[in-house]
Amino acid sequence: EVQLLESGGSLVQPGGSLRLSCAASGFTFSNYAMNWVRQAPGKGLEWVSVISDNSVYIYYADSVKGRFTISRDNSKTTLYLQMNSLRDEDTAIYYCARAAPDTRILDSWGQGTLVSVSS
Amino acid sequence: DIQLTQSPSFLSASVGDRVTITCRASQGISSYLAWYQQKPGKAPKLLIYAASTLQSGVPSRFSGSGSGTEFTLTISSLQPEDFATYYCQQHNTYPITFGQGTRLEIK
């Protein structure tokens, strides 16, 4: 069974930093591209970033480019999101999501971790 | 970026009803469209991809159609567990984009 477990969310002040983790199990992590998707309270889904299986390609949404960094450690089957220069509008539940092979279809999702940016 | 517009944003229906949700893309995306279901407090769940392919384990009352810029999700006979929010997503190119969502509530 595919399992994705996010952690690292918390309350942080504007301008602060946070690192999210997503521990994967139940599948061969190194064979899949992984994504971060966020959802602000009461709002819709917003794609944040993707990293390919071997970290060769990485893309970001314009809203986070230059502030967030996605990475992965295939030996630890873990996905990361380093979030710097956080803003109020970054407040959201952050989900990690697996992409089906060679697609941008998000076929498995974690339960999410809440990031709150507030002074 | 490809914009996706769903209609309606809110839908009230009864158990047993047939409902259709539409998703329009700002440019042609062939059949690269997926649909997700999200219940309160839960992660989204993939229902349909490539416009009309049902994800494994999804009930056959769900169906999708369309290509190019106009797509539909149809639920043939609503069940109590279907009341949720539905999102379309284009999987044609990065950045991945989602529709704004359609909230389906019990009448």
XYZ file of C-alpha atoms in Angstrom:
226
model
C 0.000 0.000 0.000
C 1.317 3.415 -0.973
C 1.827 5.661 2.028
C 2.935 9.289 2.072
C 3.365 10.943 5.439
C 4.079 14.660 5.625
C 5.585 16.373 8.643
C 7.224 19.631 9.631
C 4.284 22.001 9.464
C 3.957 24.581 12.225
C 3.295 28.225 13.068
C 6.042 30.520 11.784
C 6.453 34.285 11.573
C 6.509 36.143 8.249
C 10.004 36.058 6.811
C 10.776 32.817 8.599
C 11.789 29.407 7.273
C 10.464 25.882 7.544
C 11.347 22.499 6.079
C 8.634 20.016 5.266
C 9.266 16.299 4.856
C 7.264 13.555 3.185
C 8.186 9.992 4.093
C 7.194 7.488 1.415
C 6.633 3.761 1.673
C 4.883 0.929 -0.142
C 6.391 1.652 -3.559
C 9.786 2.121 -5.218
C 10.246 5.795 -4.384
C 13.232 6.283 -6.698
C 11.090 5.464 -9.745
C 8.563 8.277 -9.310
C 8.436 12.045 -9.706
C 7.054 13.737 -6.618
C 5.071 16.921 -6.157
C 4.007 19.385 -3.495
C 0.480 20.805 -3.712
C -0.995 23.260 -1.221
C -4.445 24.360 -0.179
C -5.087 27.615 1.678
C -7.874 27.483 4.285
C -11.238 27.198 2.554
C -9.629 27.536 -0.893
C -8.781 25.353 -3.858
C -5.712 23.347 -4.786
C -2.508 25.029 -5.919
C 0.403 23.087 -7.357
C 3.733 24.164 -5.832
C 6.621 22.125 -7.208
C 7.772 18.871 -8.790
C 11.032 16.924 -8.723
C 11.770 14.081 -11.114
C 12.712 10.595 -9.958
C 16.446 11.278 -10.252
C 16.242 15.009 -9.397
C 17.262 15.966 -12.950
C 14.297 18.209 -13.520
C 12.623 20.519 -11.037
C 9.833 23.040 -11.594
C 8.176 25.589 -9.350
C 5.028 27.687 -9.379
C 5.802 31.361 -9.935
C 4.333 32.139 -6.514
C 7.154 30.272 -4.733
C 10.048 30.475 -7.194
C 13.204 31.765 -5.543
C 11.848 31.133 -2.037
C 11.103 27.390 -1.943
C 13.442 24.513 -2.771
C 12.292 20.968 -3.437
C 14.660 18.046 -2.939
C 14.619 14.330 -2.289
C 16.746 11.622 -0.748
C 16.021 8.347 -2.526
C 18.099 6.392 0.011
C 15.745 7.627 2.744
C 12.619 7.548 0.506
C 11.866 11.077 1.622
C 10.785 14.236 -0.196
C 11.520 17.687 1.177
C 10.356 21.255 0.733
C 12.575 24.008 2.125
C 10.471 27.133 2.535
C 12.217 30.477 3.055
C 11.007 34.078 3.235
C 7.554 32.870 4.201
C 4.570 35.146 3.649
C 1.066 35.246 5.063
C -0.246 33.899 1.763
C 1.850 30.732 2.147
C -0.492 29.630 4.933
C -1.953 26.335 3.748
C -2.101 22.600 4.106
C 0.824 21.180 2.134
C 0.325 17.804 0.490
C 2.948 15.640 -1.118
C 1.671 13.736 -4.128
C 3.154 11.032 -6.315
C 3.007 11.362 -10.076
C 2.087 8.292 -12.087
C 5.044 7.172 -14.242
C 5.918 9.562 -17.078
C 2.837 11.684 -16.401
C 1.647 14.670 -14.416
C -1.248 12.671 -12.948
C -1.221 12.798 -9.150
C -2.242 9.272 -8.234
C -1.420 9.156 -4.513
C -1.534 11.873 -1.879
C -0.431 12.226 1.720
C -2.737 13.513 4.440
C -1.092 16.947 4.488
C 0.722 19.135 7.013
C -0.427 22.599 8.069
C 1.829 25.622 7.681
C 0.601 28.814 9.336
C 2.442 32.061 8.683
C 1.462 34.754 11.130
C 2.964 37.274 13.501
C -0.188 29.034 -17.804
C -3.292 27.033 -18.684
C -6.370 28.285 -16.858
C -9.157 25.862 -15.956
C -12.671 27.106 -15.235
C -15.206 24.795 -13.641
C -18.961 25.236 -13.681
C -20.954 25.338 -11.623
C -18.970 26.311 -8.516
C -21.753 24.982 -6.321
C -24.289 22.258 -7.007
C -27.147 21.022 -4.864
C -28.554 17.606 -5.745
C -30.348 14.599 -4.297
C -29.339 10.978 -3.870
C -30.050 9.188 -7.138
C -29.678 12.301 -9.307
C -27.475 12.443 -12.375
C -25.068 15.379 -12.232
C -22.577 16.872 -14.638
C -19.670 19.203 -13.904
C -17.883 21.058 -16.696
C -14.251 22.098 -16.925
C -13.043 24.471 -19.653
C -9.379 25.013 -20.485
C -7.951 28.305 -21.727
C -6.144 26.445 -24.506
C -6.282 22.997 -26.005
C -4.929 20.221 -23.814
C -5.894 17.208 -25.915
C -7.162 14.629 -23.382
C -4.738 15.535 -20.592
C -7.354 16.179 -17.948
C -7.903 14.550 -14.555
C -10.655 14.777 -11.968
C -10.226 14.559 -8.193
C -12.673 14.222 -5.325
C -11.972 15.840 -1.972
C -13.980 15.343 1.198
C -13.691 17.736 4.176
C -10.470 17.272 6.103
C -9.139 14.714 3.631
C -6.615 14.683 0.790
C -7.822 14.739 -2.804
C -8.424 11.386 -4.459
C -7.837 10.688 -8.150
C -11.029 9.627 -9.934
C -10.381 9.968 -13.665
C -7.363 10.727 -15.836
C -6.779 11.188 -19.549
C -10.265 12.712 -19.629
C -12.127 9.423 -19.498
C -10.028 6.680 -17.878
C -11.383 5.555 -14.529
C -8.766 5.126 -11.808
C -8.651 1.634 -10.330
C -11.238 1.135 -7.590
C -13.427 4.100 -8.591
C -17.123 3.190 -9.001
C -18.431 3.007 -12.553
C -21.109 5.627 -11.845
C -18.309 8.151 -12.395
C -17.434 8.937 -15.986
C -15.509 11.598 -17.855
C -15.523 12.873 -21.392
C -14.162 15.625 -23.590
C -11.051 16.746 -25.361
C -9.402 19.953 -26.444
C -10.847 22.662 -24.217
C -14.122 21.273 -22.859
C -14.521 18.378 -20.462
C -17.222 16.912 -18.265
C -17.429 14.743 -15.178
C -20.711 12.884 -14.798
C -22.013 10.976 -11.804
C -24.843 8.806 -13.064
C -26.675 8.178 -9.793
C -25.510 10.129 -6.762
C -24.726 8.170 -3.640
C -24.454 9.692 -0.137
C -20.658 9.276 -0.183
C -20.365 11.350 -3.389
C -21.143 14.652 -1.703
C -17.757 16.371 -1.812
C -15.755 18.944 -3.756
C -14.509 18.034 -7.231
C -11.479 19.517 -8.999
C -10.274 19.195 -12.545
C -6.531 19.309 -13.268
C -4.645 19.545 -16.529
C -1.766 17.086 -16.812
C -0.585 18.346 -20.174
C 2.253 20.591 -19.057
C 3.907 22.386 -16.160
C 2.830 24.298 -14.247
C 0.114 21.848 -13.306
C -3.121 23.800 -12.812
C -6.442 23.022 -11.163
C -9.945 24.310 -11.603
C -11.397 26.318 -8.739
C -13.546 23.406 -7.591
C -17.207 22.411 -7.608
C -18.860 21.816 -4.258
C -21.577 19.182 -4.470
C -24.049 19.281 -1.597
C -27.133 17.352 -0.613
C -30.422 19.044 -1.482
